[in-house]
Amino acid sequence: MKNIFSGKGKLRQRLLAVTGVLVLVYIISAIVILYFPEQEKGLRTQFRESVAKWFPNQTETVVQHFGLHYYNDEHADPAASTVNRAAVLIHGLDDPGKVWMSLAPALAAEKYHVWLMRYPNDQPIEASALLFSDQLRVLKSYGIKKIDMVAHSMGGLVAREMLTNPGINYPGSVHRGQLPAVNRLVMVGTPNHGSQLARFRGFAEFRDQWVHLTKGEGHWLRWILDGAGEAKIDLLPDSRFLQTLNSRPHPEGVRMFIIAGKAAPWDHQVKSRLIRAFRTVLPESYHHLAGDLDTFLSETSNGLGDGLVTVSSTELAGFPLRTVEGTHLSMIRNISEKSDRIPPAVPIIIDLLSEDRE
């Protein structure tokens, strides 16, 4: 009996030691990314590119899942997409493809030809934008002259980078007939000014890899070949990437719209009841403070945002902003495909894309 307990004690000590090492590694990583973000990003990129060179066959297996994928009925002709009826959907960081489960079928029902862009979402955002621009040439080869884009979360940054990066030269490529013209860009929960929560993307990465594994797309190198975590550095507030992106002029001729979520613990009705109770309890001479309470509750809602991205981070000067009740995911998708619930951002997106539709 003594030996059994002794064995359990040693196992516990080993587990504690392993846990301690993991915590130490995490702390060191957090310190490095805090003080040397660009250096860490460079090292991550070098490691990813080295792995791709060491395992070319495995890399090809993983890469074949990336690119534009036609969503509509497999018997439909993607080349039948008319001038204003092609919609390209771009997911965000560590998304396994479920974010469009509600919007894609809704757009298809509206007779849109829907394309899903899949990309190595953990790599640098600029690299994802380059891949995206290359993939859009496929649509041009089908004779598609105009597209609408809907982007969730980091996908909005990929789209903006593609539209404004001077190396990609979107305006020149459209003028030369190499790319379709972008008519609208609708960004949903896009952290245009970054998110501190990008530091804690480990769980999302695990979920991403697990879903791909269950779909038969898993690979032991996918966790590194879809990016080595460089994107999280780009997503940090005031990152070099965001400073560069936000310093550029917005693309001419592209109508941009922003949808942000509010996951506050109170809705409009709850807020109204709180203010009425405030007026009831306090003397009339203090009723003017109800306006301050209203302002405080509204600002708190904006600060919470959708739980991952604050409302202020989504904003871009000169472009309309709509807010909806919901979290980063619930505002655009349901938990289950069987759900009859309509995510609040979906009808707004359909209305925006339907304006002046040919």
XYZ file of C-alpha atoms in Angstrom:
358
model
C 0.000 0.000 0.000
C 2.826 2.377 0.849
C 4.432 1.796 -2.545
C 1.148 2.572 -4.326
C 0.784 5.903 -2.548
C 4.442 6.596 -3.173
C 3.922 5.947 -6.893
C 0.943 8.293 -6.971
C 2.994 10.939 -5.222
C 5.746 10.714 -7.830
C 3.180 10.906 -10.639
C 1.681 14.000 -9.056
C 5.121 15.570 -8.778
C 5.827 14.857 -12.441
C 2.498 16.359 -13.498
C 3.210 19.438 -11.420
C 6.676 19.691 -12.961
C 5.297 19.416 -16.504
C 2.604 21.975 -15.684
C 5.235 24.292 -14.260
C 7.363 24.002 -17.393
C 4.358 24.746 -19.619
C 3.419 27.766 -17.524
C 7.023 28.991 -17.667
C 7.112 28.585 -21.449
C 3.844 30.503 -21.729
C 5.140 33.323 -19.526
C 8.367 33.577 -21.521
C 6.377 33.589 -24.766
C 4.092 36.333 -23.424
C 7.103 38.445 -22.440
C 8.754 37.977 -25.832
C 5.611 38.914 -27.761
C 5.102 41.919 -25.473
C 8.553 43.414 -25.989
C 9.741 41.865 -29.262
C 6.609 41.134 -31.348
C 8.136 41.618 -34.794
C 11.187 39.525 -33.932
C 8.958 36.712 -32.737
C 6.844 37.014 -35.873
C 9.967 36.688 -38.010
C 11.119 33.576 -36.156
C 7.688 31.993 -36.495
C 7.674 32.655 -40.233
C 11.169 31.183 -40.658
C 10.124 28.058 -38.790
C 6.955 27.614 -40.877
C 8.797 28.108 -44.164
C 11.503 25.654 -43.086
C 8.896 22.999 -42.270
C 7.343 23.507 -45.713
C 10.755 22.908 -47.343
C 11.496 19.849 -45.205
C 8.150 18.204 -45.995
C 7.148 19.234 -49.557
C 4.735 16.338 -50.147
C 2.941 16.848 -46.846
C 2.791 20.574 -47.543
C 1.099 19.940 -50.878
C -1.495 17.756 -49.140
C -2.380 20.544 -46.718
C -2.238 23.401 -49.231
C -4.759 21.792 -51.586
C -7.536 22.585 -49.100
C -6.878 26.323 -49.349
C -8.349 28.712 -51.906
C -11.781 29.673 -53.220
C -14.455 26.987 -53.016
C -17.811 27.199 -54.774
C -20.621 26.832 -52.235
C -23.721 26.450 -54.404
C -25.122 23.202 -55.775
C -22.320 21.124 -57.254
C -24.287 20.863 -60.507
C -24.553 24.636 -60.851
C -22.249 26.474 -63.204
C -20.053 28.979 -61.321
C -19.397 30.753 -64.610
C -23.089 31.704 -64.644
C -22.429 34.325 -61.956
C -23.678 37.586 -63.396
C -22.224 41.021 -62.839
C -23.543 41.660 -59.342
C -24.436 38.207 -58.064
C -21.160 36.737 -56.884
C -20.487 36.911 -53.141
C -17.124 35.968 -51.645
C -17.064 35.095 -47.927
C -13.804 35.338 -45.963
C -13.504 33.765 -42.509
C -11.307 34.948 -39.658
C -8.617 33.618 -37.336
C -8.737 29.923 -36.426
C -12.147 29.392 -37.987
C -12.746 25.837 -39.226
C -15.379 26.942 -41.745
C -18.537 26.991 -39.648
C -18.931 30.753 -39.427
C -20.894 30.838 -42.708
C -23.366 28.074 -41.840
C -26.217 30.610 -41.617
C -25.224 33.279 -44.147
C -24.060 31.105 -47.063
C -27.379 29.248 -47.530
C -29.293 32.512 -47.041
C -27.307 34.155 -49.849
C -27.703 31.103 -52.081
C -31.464 31.309 -51.508
C -31.272 34.908 -52.769
C -29.746 33.577 -56.018
C -26.201 34.634 -55.211
C -23.301 32.531 -56.396
C -21.388 32.060 -53.155
C -17.656 31.466 -52.870
C -15.887 30.540 -49.643
C -12.287 31.643 -49.218
C -10.177 29.259 -47.122
C -6.641 30.209 -46.273
C -3.798 29.491 -43.804
C -5.303 31.863 -41.272
C -2.458 31.756 -38.735
C 0.114 33.077 -41.204
C 0.850 36.818 -41.624
C -2.238 38.677 -42.823
C -0.298 40.122 -45.748
C 0.476 36.589 -46.972
C -3.222 35.710 -46.743
C -4.083 38.831 -48.763
C -1.612 37.814 -51.481
C -3.184 34.354 -51.682
C -6.635 35.926 -51.790
C -5.739 38.200 -54.708
C -4.332 35.226 -56.625
C -7.530 33.271 -56.019
C -9.720 36.122 -57.257
C -8.092 35.712 -60.655
C -9.991 32.418 -60.866
C -13.277 34.306 -60.680
C -12.129 36.655 -63.432
C -11.352 33.629 -65.595
C -15.029 32.676 -65.254
C -15.976 36.053 -66.653
C -17.097 37.462 -63.303
C -16.577 41.213 -63.467
C -17.911 42.336 -60.080
C -18.118 40.761 -56.650
C -19.381 41.578 -53.190
C -17.301 40.527 -50.197
C -18.421 39.654 -46.679
C -15.689 39.175 -44.101
C -15.847 38.017 -40.503
C -13.342 39.128 -37.886
C -9.761 39.008 -39.211
C -11.148 38.252 -42.675
C -11.982 41.948 -42.942
C -8.312 42.799 -42.481
C -7.360 40.279 -45.164
C -9.827 41.952 -47.523
C -8.634 45.481 -46.699
C -4.997 44.433 -47.116
C -5.783 42.928 -50.510
C -7.541 46.131 -51.586
C -4.879 48.579 -50.367
C -1.496 46.816 -50.458
C 0.593 48.641 -53.104
C 2.423 45.423 -53.933
C -0.851 43.742 -54.875
C -2.056 46.882 -56.686
C -5.745 45.998 -56.727
C -6.794 49.108 -58.743
C -4.219 48.404 -61.439
C -5.136 44.712 -61.602
C -8.815 45.585 -62.058
C -7.942 48.135 -64.740
C -5.912 45.508 -66.610
C -8.782 43.032 -66.383
C -6.909 40.638 -64.093
C -9.232 40.872 -61.081
C -12.974 41.391 -60.668
C -13.984 44.757 -59.232
C -15.156 44.742 -55.622
C -18.509 46.451 -55.337
C -19.072 46.154 -51.570
C -17.194 44.955 -48.530
C -19.201 44.143 -45.411
C -17.033 43.591 -42.338
C -18.576 41.732 -39.388
C -16.786 42.006 -36.050
C -13.525 43.022 -37.722
C -10.854 44.308 -35.283
C -9.722 47.208 -37.460
C -7.760 48.545 -34.499
C -6.765 45.192 -33.027
C -7.751 43.054 -30.057
C -5.765 42.230 -26.930
C -7.516 38.856 -26.815
C -5.492 37.781 -29.854
C -2.831 36.800 -27.314
C -5.054 33.986 -26.067
C -5.872 32.160 -29.282
C -4.641 28.734 -28.170
C -8.088 27.229 -27.590
C -9.382 28.521 -30.916
C -6.403 26.930 -32.676
C -7.141 23.593 -30.990
C -10.792 23.802 -32.061
C -9.764 24.659 -35.620
C -7.459 21.652 -35.910
C -9.943 19.303 -34.223
C -12.763 20.196 -36.636
C -10.498 19.670 -39.652
C -9.494 16.308 -38.188
C -13.128 15.205 -37.856
C -13.776 16.295 -41.470
C -10.949 14.111 -42.751
C -8.761 17.139 -43.501
C -6.481 16.688 -40.529
C -2.731 16.356 -40.908
C 0.028 16.193 -38.340
C 1.677 19.245 -39.928
C -1.465 21.300 -40.511
C -1.068 23.112 -37.191
C 2.120 24.725 -38.503
C 1.464 24.838 -42.263
C -1.685 26.924 -41.826
C 0.479 29.496 -40.084
C 2.765 29.571 -37.076
C 0.781 32.139 -35.127
C 2.071 35.216 -36.953
C -1.483 36.494 -37.415
C -2.006 36.982 -33.682
C 0.911 39.442 -33.668
C -0.650 41.354 -36.564
C -3.925 41.501 -34.609
C -2.493 43.165 -31.515
C -3.464 46.840 -31.065
C -0.895 49.212 -32.593
C 0.916 46.357 -34.325
C 3.164 47.332 -37.206
C 0.732 45.658 -39.594
C -2.291 47.608 -38.329
C -0.405 50.895 -38.276
C 0.574 50.385 -41.910
C -2.880 49.216 -43.009
C -4.738 52.032 -41.264
C -2.373 54.673 -42.652
C -3.353 53.879 -46.239
C -6.250 55.552 -48.040
C -9.351 53.441 -48.375
C -9.951 51.885 -51.800
C -11.889 54.072 -54.209
C -15.103 52.684 -55.640
C -15.558 50.079 -52.893
C -18.533 50.648 -50.605
C -17.583 49.512 -47.125
C -19.936 48.697 -44.255
C -19.237 47.644 -40.684
C -21.341 45.469 -38.378
C -20.356 45.183 -34.716
C -21.810 43.001 -31.986
C -22.798 43.954 -28.467
C -22.750 41.171 -25.914
C -23.720 43.369 -22.950
C -25.709 41.758 -20.109
C -28.539 44.209 -20.784
C -30.598 44.992 -23.853
C -32.574 48.169 -24.565
C -35.560 47.050 -22.480
C -33.417 46.143 -19.469
C -31.603 49.460 -19.735
C -34.923 51.341 -19.832
C -36.166 49.504 -16.730
C -32.969 50.348 -14.852
C -33.317 54.025 -15.690
C -37.004 54.068 -14.665
C -36.110 52.402 -11.365
C -33.359 54.971 -10.902
C -35.865 57.807 -11.331
C -38.351 56.142 -8.973
C -35.928 55.602 -6.103
C -34.096 58.934 -6.163
C -35.538 62.377 -5.454
C -36.569 64.451 -8.460
C -33.603 66.751 -7.970
C -31.347 63.817 -8.946
C -33.338 62.692 -11.994
C -30.931 64.479 -14.320
C -28.375 61.825 -13.385
C -30.454 59.256 -15.268
C -28.865 60.584 -18.430
C -25.435 59.826 -17.001
C -26.570 56.289 -16.180
C -27.835 55.831 -19.732
C -24.488 57.036 -21.089
C -22.557 54.762 -18.720
C -24.545 51.663 -19.712
C -24.135 52.460 -23.418
C -20.384 53.034 -23.088
C -20.007 49.796 -21.135
C -21.831 47.940 -23.911
C -19.481 49.455 -26.482
C -16.480 48.544 -24.336
C -17.541 44.920 -24.072
C -18.319 44.762 -27.764
C -18.986 41.232 -28.945
C -16.824 39.677 -26.245
C -13.702 39.550 -28.420
C -13.728 42.804 -30.372
C -14.874 46.135 -28.956
C -17.210 48.342 -30.958
C -14.577 51.089 -31.110
C -12.062 48.660 -32.624
C -14.396 47.934 -35.537
C -14.905 51.586 -36.441
C -13.366 53.283 -39.470
C -13.869 56.979 -40.097
C -16.258 57.692 -42.934
C -17.937 54.292 -43.102
C -21.364 53.383 -41.693
C -21.524 51.225 -38.568
C -24.438 49.037 -37.497
C -24.539 47.343 -34.099
C -26.463 44.164 -33.314
C -27.096 42.139 -30.189
C -24.803 39.145 -30.078
C -21.362 37.742 -29.475
C -18.497 37.497 -31.945
C -20.059 34.337 -33.391
C -23.758 34.427 -32.468
C -24.349 37.642 -34.411
C -23.447 35.864 -37.672
C -24.083 32.122 -37.126
C -26.056 29.600 -35.126
C -24.590 26.882 -32.953
C -26.407 24.199 -34.945
C -27.367 24.044 -38.611
C -30.771 22.731 -37.490
C -31.582 25.931 -35.613
C -34.326 28.168 -37.038
C -32.885 31.257 -35.370
C -31.821 34.029 -37.738
C -28.552 35.622 -36.578
C -29.088 39.399 -36.444
C -26.310 40.282 -38.890
C -27.637 38.019 -41.665
C -30.669 40.075 -42.807
C -28.605 43.269 -42.580
C -25.952 41.779 -44.871
C -28.556 40.612 -47.378
C -30.128 44.079 -47.425
C -26.740 45.745 -47.932
C -25.804 43.443 -50.795
C -29.228 43.870 -52.404
C -28.885 47.634 -52.824
C -28.704 48.516 -56.526
C -28.368 44.837 -57.345
C -28.592 44.061 -61.029
